[in-house]
Amino acid sequence: MLFKIGGCFNAISEKMSGKRRMLTLKEKIDIVKTYDKKKLNVRNLSKRFNIGKTQAAVKRNFIKPMGLNIDKFCYDWFVKARNKGIPLSGPLIRAKTKDIAQTLEYKNFSVSSRWLEKFRKRRNITFKVFISGEAESVNSGDVKSFLNKMTSLIKDYSSKNIFNADETDLFFRALPDKTLTFKREKCTGGKLSKERLTILHCVNMNGEKERLLVIGKSKNRRAFKNINVNNLPVVWKSNRKAWMTSAIMAEWLKDFDRRIGAERRKILLFLKMRVLIPKTFN
């Protein structure tokens, strides 16, 4: 036999000078613990916590007490988080649910992916994207043509001498672009943070990686105080927009060419960039 108060935990209140007020999470947990341990009936429960009898209702044959209590508190937290526009992922919900179970002193409760799926269905929750980007269109004919040429391109090179280099943007202050939310909720996000780093990755077919080239806005960031940037585990460059420029790319290529040449290696480098390399570079 289980109880619910006011239909849901958000509706729990006390009689205080004729006024209704919302109980804190701690007070709600105390009520749950008291019921589980002392098995008070509706009358004694209402007297003990000074709530109306109509607020203390009995509900039978739903789910186990442990699961019902966790479900209610998790839902309460979920609603508050979504009201604040906070993106919520499955792992985040499971982590919060685990904290709630520990707070309720349920030591054997398993927050599995199956539990999360059932919770989503019970609460009419779905997964939505609220920040969408533009995907580059890819010509399937070009892809097929390139793959056909690949065999002949790499036949004279060993795997350690076949490299691929590409750049990516790291928006390190941007929020996730997907969230679990109610099906009826209009899913909109705030303005995407544009603060970023540009990172160039280079790796060969054996999985051997070159040092990352990282481009930021500041030459001497506050975090670099008393630090020689040349001793960083990455190659640090900077410009006002933290973009890859032809000068930075040419400098990186020349340094890469010198190191490979010193080892007397002949390599094949696949390079996809968004900058033009000066014609003077050979």
PDB file of C-alpha atoms in Angstrom:
ATOM      1  CA  MET A   1       0.000   0.000   0.000  1.00  0.00           C
ATOM      2  CA  LEU A   2       1.389   3.363  -1.027  1.00  0.00           C
ATOM      3  CA  PHE A   3       0.439   6.926  -0.380  1.00  0.00           C
ATOM      4  CA  LYS A   4       0.498  10.054  -2.408  1.00  0.00           C
ATOM      5  CA  ILE A   5       0.029  13.535  -1.056  1.00  0.00           C
ATOM      6  CA  GLY A   6      -2.128  15.994  -2.948  1.00  0.00           C
ATOM      7  CA  GLY A   7      -1.876  13.910  -6.137  1.00  0.00           C
ATOM      8  CA  CYS A   8       1.829  14.710  -6.566  1.00  0.00           C
ATOM      9  CA  PHE A   9       4.709  15.886  -4.414  1.00  0.00           C
ATOM     10  CA  ASN A  10       4.506  19.399  -5.825  1.00  0.00           C
ATOM     11  CA  ALA A  11       1.095  19.746  -4.235  1.00  0.00           C
ATOM     12  CA  ILE A  12       2.175  18.871  -0.668  1.00  0.00           C
ATOM     13  CA  SER A  13       1.548  21.733   1.743  1.00  0.00           C
ATOM     14  CA  GLU A  14       1.067  22.445   5.408  1.00  0.00           C
ATOM     15  CA  LYS A  15      -1.668  24.302   7.213  1.00  0.00           C
ATOM     16  CA  MET A  16       0.007  27.465   8.384  1.00  0.00           C
ATOM     17  CA  SER A  17      -2.326  30.283   9.393  1.00  0.00           C
ATOM     18  CA  GLY A  18      -4.785  29.174   6.730  1.00  0.00           C
ATOM     19  CA  LYS A  19      -2.178  29.560   3.996  1.00  0.00           C
ATOM     20  CA  ARG A  20      -0.735  26.818   1.792  1.00  0.00           C
ATOM     21  CA  ARG A  21       2.981  26.510   1.164  1.00  0.00           C
ATOM     22  CA  MET A  22       5.245  24.182  -0.770  1.00  0.00           C
ATOM     23  CA  LEU A  23       7.260  21.723   1.270  1.00  0.00           C
ATOM     24  CA  THR A  24      10.996  21.463   0.797  1.00  0.00           C
ATOM     25  CA  LEU A  25      12.606  18.358  -0.647  1.00  0.00           C
ATOM     26  CA  LYS A  26      13.858  17.420   2.836  1.00  0.00           C
ATOM     27  CA  GLU A  27      10.351  17.660   4.272  1.00  0.00           C
ATOM     28  CA  LYS A  28       8.962  15.506   1.461  1.00  0.00           C
ATOM     29  CA  ILE A  29      11.646  12.895   2.083  1.00  0.00           C
ATOM     30  CA  ASP A  30      10.867  12.935   5.831  1.00  0.00           C
ATOM     31  CA  ILE A  31       7.207  12.204   5.056  1.00  0.00           C
ATOM     32  CA  VAL A  32       8.149   9.305   2.796  1.00  0.00           C
ATOM     33  CA  LYS A  33      10.545   7.847   5.360  1.00  0.00           C
ATOM     34  CA  THR A  34       7.981   8.187   8.155  1.00  0.00           C
ATOM     35  CA  TYR A  35       5.353   6.346   6.164  1.00  0.00           C
ATOM     36  CA  ASP A  36       7.733   3.560   5.157  1.00  0.00           C
ATOM     37  CA  LYS A  37       9.019   3.012   8.700  1.00  0.00           C
ATOM     38  CA  LYS A  38       5.955   3.649  10.883  1.00  0.00           C
ATOM     39  CA  LYS A  39       3.168   2.734   8.405  1.00  0.00           C
ATOM     40  CA  LEU A  40       0.966   5.562   9.640  1.00  0.00           C
ATOM     41  CA  ASN A  41      -2.591   5.757   8.353  1.00  0.00           C
ATOM     42  CA  VAL A  42      -3.985   8.819   6.606  1.00  0.00           C
ATOM     43  CA  ARG A  43      -5.300  10.421   9.811  1.00  0.00           C
ATOM     44  CA  ASN A  44      -2.085  10.022  11.803  1.00  0.00           C
ATOM     45  CA  LEU A  45       0.031  11.061   8.850  1.00  0.00           C
ATOM     46  CA  SER A  46      -1.945  14.270   8.365  1.00  0.00           C
ATOM     47  CA  LYS A  47      -1.726  15.077  12.079  1.00  0.00           C
ATOM     48  CA  ARG A  48       1.990  14.389  12.311  1.00  0.00           C
ATOM     49  CA  PHE A  49       2.868  16.675   9.405  1.00  0.00           C
ATOM     50  CA  ASN A  50      -0.018  19.126   9.835  1.00  0.00           C
ATOM     51  CA  ILE A  51      -1.548  18.540   6.429  1.00  0.00           C
ATOM     52  CA  GLY A  52      -5.205  18.060   5.512  1.00  0.00           C
ATOM     53  CA  LYS A  53      -6.725  14.598   5.289  1.00  0.00           C
ATOM     54  CA  THR A  54      -7.724  15.260   1.707  1.00  0.00           C
ATOM     55  CA  GLN A  55      -4.063  15.772   0.906  1.00  0.00           C
ATOM     56  CA  ALA A  56      -3.154  12.322   2.194  1.00  0.00           C
ATOM     57  CA  ALA A  57      -4.663   9.768  -0.176  1.00  0.00           C
ATOM     58  CA  VAL A  58      -4.060   6.040  -0.414  1.00  0.00           C
ATOM     59  CA  LYS A  59      -3.128   4.461  -3.757  1.00  0.00           C
ATOM     60  CA  ARG A  60      -3.014   0.676  -4.300  1.00  0.00           C
ATOM     61  CA  ASN A  61      -1.524  -1.652  -6.891  1.00  0.00           C
ATOM     62  CA  PHE A  62       0.731   0.809  -8.740  1.00  0.00           C
ATOM     63  CA  ILE A  63       4.424  -0.023  -8.383  1.00  0.00           C
ATOM     64  CA  LYS A  64       6.627  -0.967  -5.461  1.00  0.00           C
ATOM     65  CA  PRO A  65       7.003   1.705  -2.732  1.00  0.00           C
ATOM     66  CA  MET A  66      10.675   2.186  -3.521  1.00  0.00           C
ATOM     67  CA  GLY A  67      10.055   2.737  -7.227  1.00  0.00           C
ATOM     68  CA  LEU A  68       7.065   5.037  -6.695  1.00  0.00           C
ATOM     69  CA  ASN A  69       8.914   7.308  -4.294  1.00  0.00           C
ATOM     70  CA  ILE A  70      11.955   7.608  -6.560  1.00  0.00           C
ATOM     71  CA  ASP A  71       9.720   8.180  -9.587  1.00  0.00           C
ATOM     72  CA  LYS A  72       7.917  11.060  -7.865  1.00  0.00           C
ATOM     73  CA  PHE A  73      11.063  12.840  -6.708  1.00  0.00           C
ATOM     74  CA  CYS A  74      12.822  12.333 -10.046  1.00  0.00           C
ATOM     75  CA  TYR A  75       9.818  13.759 -11.893  1.00  0.00           C
ATOM     76  CA  ASP A  76       9.707  16.744  -9.528  1.00  0.00           C
ATOM     77  CA  TRP A  77      13.399  17.464 -10.238  1.00  0.00           C
ATOM     78  CA  PHE A  78      12.906  16.929 -13.987  1.00  0.00           C
ATOM     79  CA  VAL A  79      10.074  19.489 -14.173  1.00  0.00           C
ATOM     80  CA  LYS A  80      12.069  22.113 -12.277  1.00  0.00           C
ATOM     81  CA  ALA A  81      15.139  21.588 -14.483  1.00  0.00           C
ATOM     82  CA  ARG A  82      13.159  21.867 -17.721  1.00  0.00           C
ATOM     83  CA  ASN A  83      11.375  24.984 -16.445  1.00  0.00           C
ATOM     84  CA  LYS A  84      14.833  26.538 -16.176  1.00  0.00           C
ATOM     85  CA  GLY A  85      15.705  25.412 -19.714  1.00  0.00           C
ATOM     86  CA  ILE A  86      18.433  23.019 -18.567  1.00  0.00           C
ATOM     87  CA  PRO A  87      19.272  20.316 -21.170  1.00  0.00           C
ATOM     88  CA  LEU A  88      18.845  16.847 -19.686  1.00  0.00           C
ATOM     89  CA  SER A  89      20.440  13.706 -21.065  1.00  0.00           C
ATOM     90  CA  GLY A  90      19.768  10.092 -20.156  1.00  0.00           C
ATOM     91  CA  PRO A  91      23.044   9.663 -18.192  1.00  0.00           C
ATOM     92  CA  LEU A  92      22.349  12.896 -16.278  1.00  0.00           C
ATOM     93  CA  ILE A  93      18.855  11.727 -15.288  1.00  0.00           C
ATOM     94  CA  ARG A  94      20.208   8.347 -14.208  1.00  0.00           C
ATOM     95  CA  ALA A  95      22.916  10.012 -12.098  1.00  0.00           C
ATOM     96  CA  LYS A  96      20.355  12.281 -10.414  1.00  0.00           C
ATOM     97  CA  THR A  97      18.024   9.341  -9.832  1.00  0.00           C
ATOM     98  CA  LYS A  98      20.861   7.455  -8.147  1.00  0.00           C
ATOM     99  CA  ASP A  99      21.427  10.436  -5.833  1.00  0.00           C
ATOM    100  CA  ILE A 100      17.715  10.520  -5.003  1.00  0.00           C
ATOM    101  CA  ALA A 101      17.710   6.775  -4.233  1.00  0.00           C
ATOM    102  CA  GLN A 102      20.686   7.222  -1.900  1.00  0.00           C
ATOM    103  CA  THR A 103      18.998  10.187  -0.191  1.00  0.00           C
ATOM    104  CA  LEU A 104      15.896   8.036   0.355  1.00  0.00           C
ATOM    105  CA  GLU A 105      18.209   5.310   1.735  1.00  0.00           C
ATOM    106  CA  TYR A 106      17.265   2.801  -0.961  1.00  0.00           C
ATOM    107  CA  LYS A 107      20.560   0.963  -1.266  1.00  0.00           C
ATOM    108  CA  ASN A 108      19.521  -1.779  -3.672  1.00  0.00           C
ATOM    109  CA  PHE A 109      17.752   0.337  -6.281  1.00  0.00           C
ATOM    110  CA  SER A 110      19.186  -0.151  -9.788  1.00  0.00           C
ATOM    111  CA  VAL A 111      19.001   2.891 -12.080  1.00  0.00           C
ATOM    112  CA  SER A 112      19.199   0.909 -15.309  1.00  0.00           C
ATOM    113  CA  SER A 113      18.556   1.994 -18.877  1.00  0.00           C
ATOM    114  CA  ARG A 114      15.370  -0.076 -18.693  1.00  0.00           C
ATOM    115  CA  TRP A 115      14.182   1.965 -15.708  1.00  0.00           C
ATOM    116  CA  LEU A 116      14.912   5.183 -17.619  1.00  0.00           C
ATOM    117  CA  GLU A 117      12.928   3.963 -20.631  1.00  0.00           C
ATOM    118  CA  LYS A 118       9.921   3.121 -18.442  1.00  0.00           C
ATOM    119  CA  PHE A 119      10.216   6.483 -16.676  1.00  0.00           C
ATOM    120  CA  ARG A 120      10.161   8.248 -20.065  1.00  0.00           C
ATOM    121  CA  LYS A 121       7.026   6.404 -21.136  1.00  0.00           C
ATOM    122  CA  ARG A 122       5.206   6.961 -17.835  1.00  0.00           C
ATOM    123  CA  ARG A 123       5.942  10.669 -17.914  1.00  0.00           C
ATOM    124  CA  ASN A 124       5.442  11.230 -21.665  1.00  0.00           C
ATOM    125  CA  ILE A 125       9.067  12.315 -22.142  1.00  0.00           C
ATOM    126  CA  THR A 126      10.857  12.303 -25.480  1.00  0.00           C
ATOM    127  CA  PHE A 127      14.267  13.224 -26.924  1.00  0.00           C
ATOM    128  CA  LYS A 128      14.458  16.439 -28.957  1.00  0.00           C
ATOM    129  CA  VAL A 129      17.007  18.666 -30.657  1.00  0.00           C
ATOM    130  CA  PHE A 130      16.679  22.376 -29.916  1.00  0.00           C
ATOM    131  CA  ILE A 131      19.842  23.680 -31.554  1.00  0.00           C
ATOM    132  CA  SER A 132      20.295  22.579 -35.121  1.00  0.00           C
ATOM    133  CA  GLY A 133      23.245  23.169 -37.406  1.00  0.00           C
ATOM    134  CA  GLU A 134      23.587  23.008 -41.147  1.00  0.00           C
ATOM    135  CA  ALA A 135      25.017  19.769 -42.476  1.00  0.00           C
ATOM    136  CA  GLU A 136      27.233  19.977 -45.490  1.00  0.00           C
ATOM    137  CA  SER A 137      25.792  18.283 -48.542  1.00  0.00           C
ATOM    138  CA  VAL A 138      27.957  15.460 -49.883  1.00  0.00           C
ATOM    139  CA  ASN A 139      27.865  14.403 -53.497  1.00  0.00           C
ATOM    140  CA  SER A 140      27.659  10.600 -53.476  1.00  0.00           C
ATOM    141  CA  GLY A 141      29.228  10.490 -56.939  1.00  0.00           C
ATOM    142  CA  ASP A 142      32.311  12.349 -55.725  1.00  0.00           C
ATOM    143  CA  VAL A 143      32.627   9.982 -52.771  1.00  0.00           C
ATOM    144  CA  LYS A 144      32.438   6.908 -55.004  1.00  0.00           C
ATOM    145  CA  SER A 145      34.977   8.361 -57.424  1.00  0.00           C
ATOM    146  CA  PHE A 146      37.409   9.149 -54.596  1.00  0.00           C
ATOM    147  CA  LEU A 147      37.107   5.648 -53.121  1.00  0.00           C
ATOM    148  CA  ASN A 148      37.865   4.145 -56.485  1.00  0.00           C
ATOM    149  CA  LYS A 149      41.076   6.152 -56.669  1.00  0.00           C
ATOM    150  CA  MET A 150      42.080   5.383 -53.069  1.00  0.00           C
ATOM    151  CA  THR A 151      43.657   1.992 -53.812  1.00  0.00           C
ATOM    152  CA  SER A 152      45.994   3.371 -56.436  1.00  0.00           C
ATOM    153  CA  LEU A 153      46.871   6.391 -54.274  1.00  0.00           C
ATOM    154  CA  ILE A 154      48.026   4.422 -51.244  1.00  0.00           C
ATOM    155  CA  LYS A 155      49.571   1.348 -52.882  1.00  0.00           C
ATOM    156  CA  ASP A 156      53.153   2.691 -52.680  1.00  0.00           C
ATOM    157  CA  TYR A 157      52.928   3.758 -49.013  1.00  0.00           C
ATOM    158  CA  SER A 158      53.087   1.771 -45.798  1.00  0.00           C
ATOM    159  CA  SER A 159      50.355   2.377 -43.196  1.00  0.00           C
ATOM    160  CA  LYS A 160      52.695   4.396 -40.962  1.00  0.00           C
ATOM    161  CA  ASN A 161      53.288   6.832 -43.828  1.00  0.00           C
ATOM    162  CA  ILE A 162      49.639   7.518 -44.677  1.00  0.00           C
ATOM    163  CA  PHE A 163      48.365  10.505 -42.701  1.00  0.00           C
ATOM    164  CA  ASN A 164      45.066  12.310 -42.433  1.00  0.00           C
ATOM    165  CA  ALA A 165      44.734  15.862 -41.061  1.00  0.00           C
ATOM    166  CA  ASP A 166      41.536  17.759 -40.386  1.00  0.00           C
ATOM    167  CA  GLU A 167      40.430  20.679 -38.268  1.00  0.00           C
ATOM    168  CA  THR A 168      37.468  20.992 -35.954  1.00  0.00           C
ATOM    169  CA  ASP A 169      35.916  23.656 -33.748  1.00  0.00           C
ATOM    170  CA  LEU A 170      35.632  23.135 -30.002  1.00  0.00           C
ATOM    171  CA  PHE A 171      32.797  25.276 -28.565  1.00  0.00           C
ATOM    172  CA  PHE A 172      33.854  24.662 -24.985  1.00  0.00           C
ATOM    173  CA  ARG A 173      31.104  26.797 -23.414  1.00  0.00           C
ATOM    174  CA  ALA A 174      28.212  25.628 -25.555  1.00  0.00           C
ATOM    175  CA  LEU A 175      25.325  23.675 -24.021  1.00  0.00           C
ATOM    176  CA  PRO A 176      24.317  20.264 -25.394  1.00  0.00           C
ATOM    177  CA  ASP A 177      22.071  20.506 -28.455  1.00  0.00           C
ATOM    178  CA  LYS A 178      19.711  17.702 -27.389  1.00  0.00           C
ATOM    179  CA  THR A 179      17.546  17.153 -24.330  1.00  0.00           C
ATOM    180  CA  LEU A 180      14.934  14.863 -22.877  1.00  0.00           C
ATOM    181  CA  THR A 181      11.737  16.872 -22.564  1.00  0.00           C
ATOM    182  CA  PHE A 182       7.957  16.548 -22.565  1.00  0.00           C
ATOM    183  CA  LYS A 183       6.366  15.646 -25.905  1.00  0.00           C
ATOM    184  CA  ARG A 184       4.018  18.624 -25.694  1.00  0.00           C
ATOM    185  CA  GLU A 185       6.805  21.080 -24.838  1.00  0.00           C
ATOM    186  CA  LYS A 186       8.078  23.438 -27.507  1.00  0.00           C
ATOM    187  CA  CYS A 187      11.807  22.818 -27.534  1.00  0.00           C
ATOM    188  CA  THR A 188      13.805  26.024 -27.897  1.00  0.00           C
ATOM    189  CA  GLY A 189      17.329  26.786 -26.749  1.00  0.00           C
ATOM    190  CA  GLY A 190      19.261  29.882 -25.860  1.00  0.00           C
ATOM    191  CA  LYS A 191      21.871  31.574 -27.985  1.00  0.00           C
ATOM    192  CA  LEU A 192      24.787  29.289 -28.796  1.00  0.00           C
ATOM    193  CA  SER A 193      28.036  30.408 -27.248  1.00  0.00           C
ATOM    194  CA  LYS A 194      30.535  31.305 -29.972  1.00  0.00           C
ATOM    195  CA  GLU A 195      33.588  31.071 -27.739  1.00  0.00           C
ATOM    196  CA  ARG A 196      35.734  28.358 -29.204  1.00  0.00           C
ATOM    197  CA  LEU A 197      39.102  26.868 -30.049  1.00  0.00           C
ATOM    198  CA  THR A 198      40.140  25.580 -33.472  1.00  0.00           C
ATOM    199  CA  ILE A 199      41.981  22.263 -33.303  1.00  0.00           C
ATOM    200  CA  LEU A 200      43.945  20.484 -36.024  1.00  0.00           C
ATOM    201  CA  HIS A 201      44.255  16.692 -35.684  1.00  0.00           C
ATOM    202  CA  CYS A 202      46.799  14.649 -37.642  1.00  0.00           C
ATOM    203  CA  VAL A 203      47.163  10.867 -37.364  1.00  0.00           C
ATOM    204  CA  ASN A 204      48.508   8.012 -39.488  1.00  0.00           C
ATOM    205  CA  MET A 205      46.845   4.673 -40.252  1.00  0.00           C
ATOM    206  CA  ASN A 206      48.696   3.027 -37.378  1.00  0.00           C
ATOM    207  CA  GLY A 207      47.019   5.406 -34.952  1.00  0.00           C
ATOM    208  CA  GLU A 208      50.184   7.417 -34.252  1.00  0.00           C
ATOM    209  CA  LYS A 209      49.225  11.021 -33.535  1.00  0.00           C
ATOM    210  CA  GLU A 210      51.007  14.269 -34.170  1.00  0.00           C
ATOM    211  CA  ARG A 211      50.868  17.010 -31.547  1.00  0.00           C
ATOM    212  CA  LEU A 212      47.558  18.851 -31.680  1.00  0.00           C
ATOM    213  CA  LEU A 213      47.590  22.319 -33.182  1.00  0.00           C
ATOM    214  CA  VAL A 214      45.296  24.471 -31.021  1.00  0.00           C
ATOM    215  CA  ILE A 215      44.286  28.015 -31.992  1.00  0.00           C
ATOM    216  CA  GLY A 216      42.803  30.384 -29.426  1.00  0.00           C
ATOM    217  CA  LYS A 217      42.118  34.095 -29.207  1.00  0.00           C
ATOM    218  CA  SER A 218      44.854  35.086 -26.762  1.00  0.00           C
ATOM    219  CA  LYS A 219      48.568  34.580 -27.156  1.00  0.00           C
ATOM    220  CA  ASN A 220      49.077  34.662 -23.403  1.00  0.00           C
ATOM    221  CA  ARG A 221      45.921  33.438 -21.687  1.00  0.00           C
ATOM    222  CA  ARG A 222      45.442  34.085 -18.015  1.00  0.00           C
ATOM    223  CA  ALA A 223      45.692  30.335 -17.403  1.00  0.00           C
ATOM    224  CA  PHE A 224      49.149  30.397 -19.017  1.00  0.00           C
ATOM    225  CA  LYS A 225      50.620  32.727 -16.405  1.00  0.00           C
ATOM    226  CA  ASN A 226      54.189  31.680 -15.594  1.00  0.00           C
ATOM    227  CA  ILE A 227      53.923  28.929 -18.234  1.00  0.00           C
ATOM    228  CA  ASN A 228      56.061  28.686 -21.348  1.00  0.00           C
ATOM    229  CA  VAL A 229      53.608  27.866 -24.153  1.00  0.00           C
ATOM    230  CA  ASN A 230      56.383  26.040 -25.994  1.00  0.00           C
ATOM    231  CA  ASN A 231      56.336  23.442 -23.220  1.00  0.00           C
ATOM    232  CA  LEU A 232      52.627  22.677 -23.621  1.00  0.00           C
ATOM    233  CA  PRO A 233      51.652  19.212 -24.938  1.00  0.00           C
ATOM    234  CA  VAL A 234      50.056  21.007 -27.914  1.00  0.00           C
ATOM    235  CA  VAL A 235      51.204  23.579 -30.455  1.00  0.00           C
ATOM    236  CA  TRP A 236      49.514  26.814 -29.356  1.00  0.00           C
ATOM    237  CA  LYS A 237      48.692  29.572 -31.840  1.00  0.00           C
ATOM    238  CA  SER A 238      46.377  32.538 -31.611  1.00  0.00           C
ATOM    239  CA  ASN A 239      44.519  35.230 -33.506  1.00  0.00           C
ATOM    240  CA  ARG A 240      41.584  37.512 -32.820  1.00  0.00           C
ATOM    241  CA  LYS A 241      38.912  35.059 -33.995  1.00  0.00           C
ATOM    242  CA  ALA A 242      40.654  31.779 -33.072  1.00  0.00           C
ATOM    243  CA  TRP A 243      40.481  30.748 -36.741  1.00  0.00           C
ATOM    244  CA  MET A 244      42.812  28.735 -38.896  1.00  0.00           C
ATOM    245  CA  THR A 245      44.701  31.074 -41.230  1.00  0.00           C
ATOM    246  CA  SER A 246      46.867  30.381 -44.259  1.00  0.00           C
ATOM    247  CA  ALA A 247      49.933  31.620 -42.350  1.00  0.00           C
ATOM    248  CA  ILE A 248      49.333  29.233 -39.424  1.00  0.00           C
ATOM    249  CA  MET A 249      48.615  26.327 -41.760  1.00  0.00           C
ATOM    250  CA  ALA A 250      51.712  26.978 -43.882  1.00  0.00           C
ATOM    251  CA  GLU A 251      53.882  27.164 -40.757  1.00  0.00           C
ATOM    252  CA  TRP A 252      52.484  23.859 -39.471  1.00  0.00           C
ATOM    253  CA  LEU A 253      53.026  22.147 -42.832  1.00  0.00           C
ATOM    254  CA  LYS A 254      56.625  23.344 -43.099  1.00  0.00           C
ATOM    255  CA  ASP A 255      57.410  22.113 -39.589  1.00  0.00           C
ATOM    256  CA  PHE A 256      55.738  18.768 -40.334  1.00  0.00           C
ATOM    257  CA  ASP A 257      57.702  18.496 -43.617  1.00  0.00           C
ATOM    258  CA  ARG A 258      61.012  19.180 -41.832  1.00  0.00           C
ATOM    259  CA  ARG A 259      60.434  16.469 -39.236  1.00  0.00           C
ATOM    260  CA  ILE A 260      59.338  13.897 -41.820  1.00  0.00           C
ATOM    261  CA  GLY A 261      62.259  14.806 -44.070  1.00  0.00           C
ATOM    262  CA  ALA A 262      64.724  14.377 -41.223  1.00  0.00           C
ATOM    263  CA  GLU A 263      63.496  10.778 -40.919  1.00  0.00           C
ATOM    264  CA  ARG A 264      63.890  10.302 -44.699  1.00  0.00           C
ATOM    265  CA  ARG A 265      60.282   9.239 -45.030  1.00  0.00           C
ATOM    266  CA  LYS A 266      58.002   9.613 -48.012  1.00  0.00           C
ATOM    267  CA  ILE A 267      54.439  10.128 -46.842  1.00  0.00           C
ATOM    268  CA  LEU A 268      50.928  10.660 -48.181  1.00  0.00           C
ATOM    269  CA  LEU A 269      48.902  13.350 -46.398  1.00  0.00           C
ATOM    270  CA  PHE A 270      45.151  13.741 -46.833  1.00  0.00           C
ATOM    271  CA  LEU A 271      44.279  17.275 -45.813  1.00  0.00           C
ATOM    272  CA  LYS A 272      40.896  18.962 -45.632  1.00  0.00           C
ATOM    273  CA  MET A 273      41.090  22.633 -44.711  1.00  0.00           C
ATOM    274  CA  ARG A 274      38.980  25.775 -44.881  1.00  0.00           C
ATOM    275  CA  VAL A 275      41.881  28.079 -45.773  1.00  0.00           C
ATOM    276  CA  LEU A 276      43.906  28.675 -48.919  1.00  0.00           C
ATOM    277  CA  ILE A 277      47.588  27.793 -48.734  1.00  0.00           C
ATOM    278  CA  PRO A 278      49.843  30.418 -50.364  1.00  0.00           C
ATOM    279  CA  LYS A 279      51.053  29.408 -53.832  1.00  0.00           C
ATOM    280  CA  THR A 280      54.614  30.067 -52.708  1.00  0.00           C
ATOM    281  CA  PHE A 281      54.484  27.018 -50.437  1.00  0.00           C
ATOM    282  CA  ASN A 282      55.980  23.885 -52.006  1.00  0.00           C
TER     283      ASN A 282
END
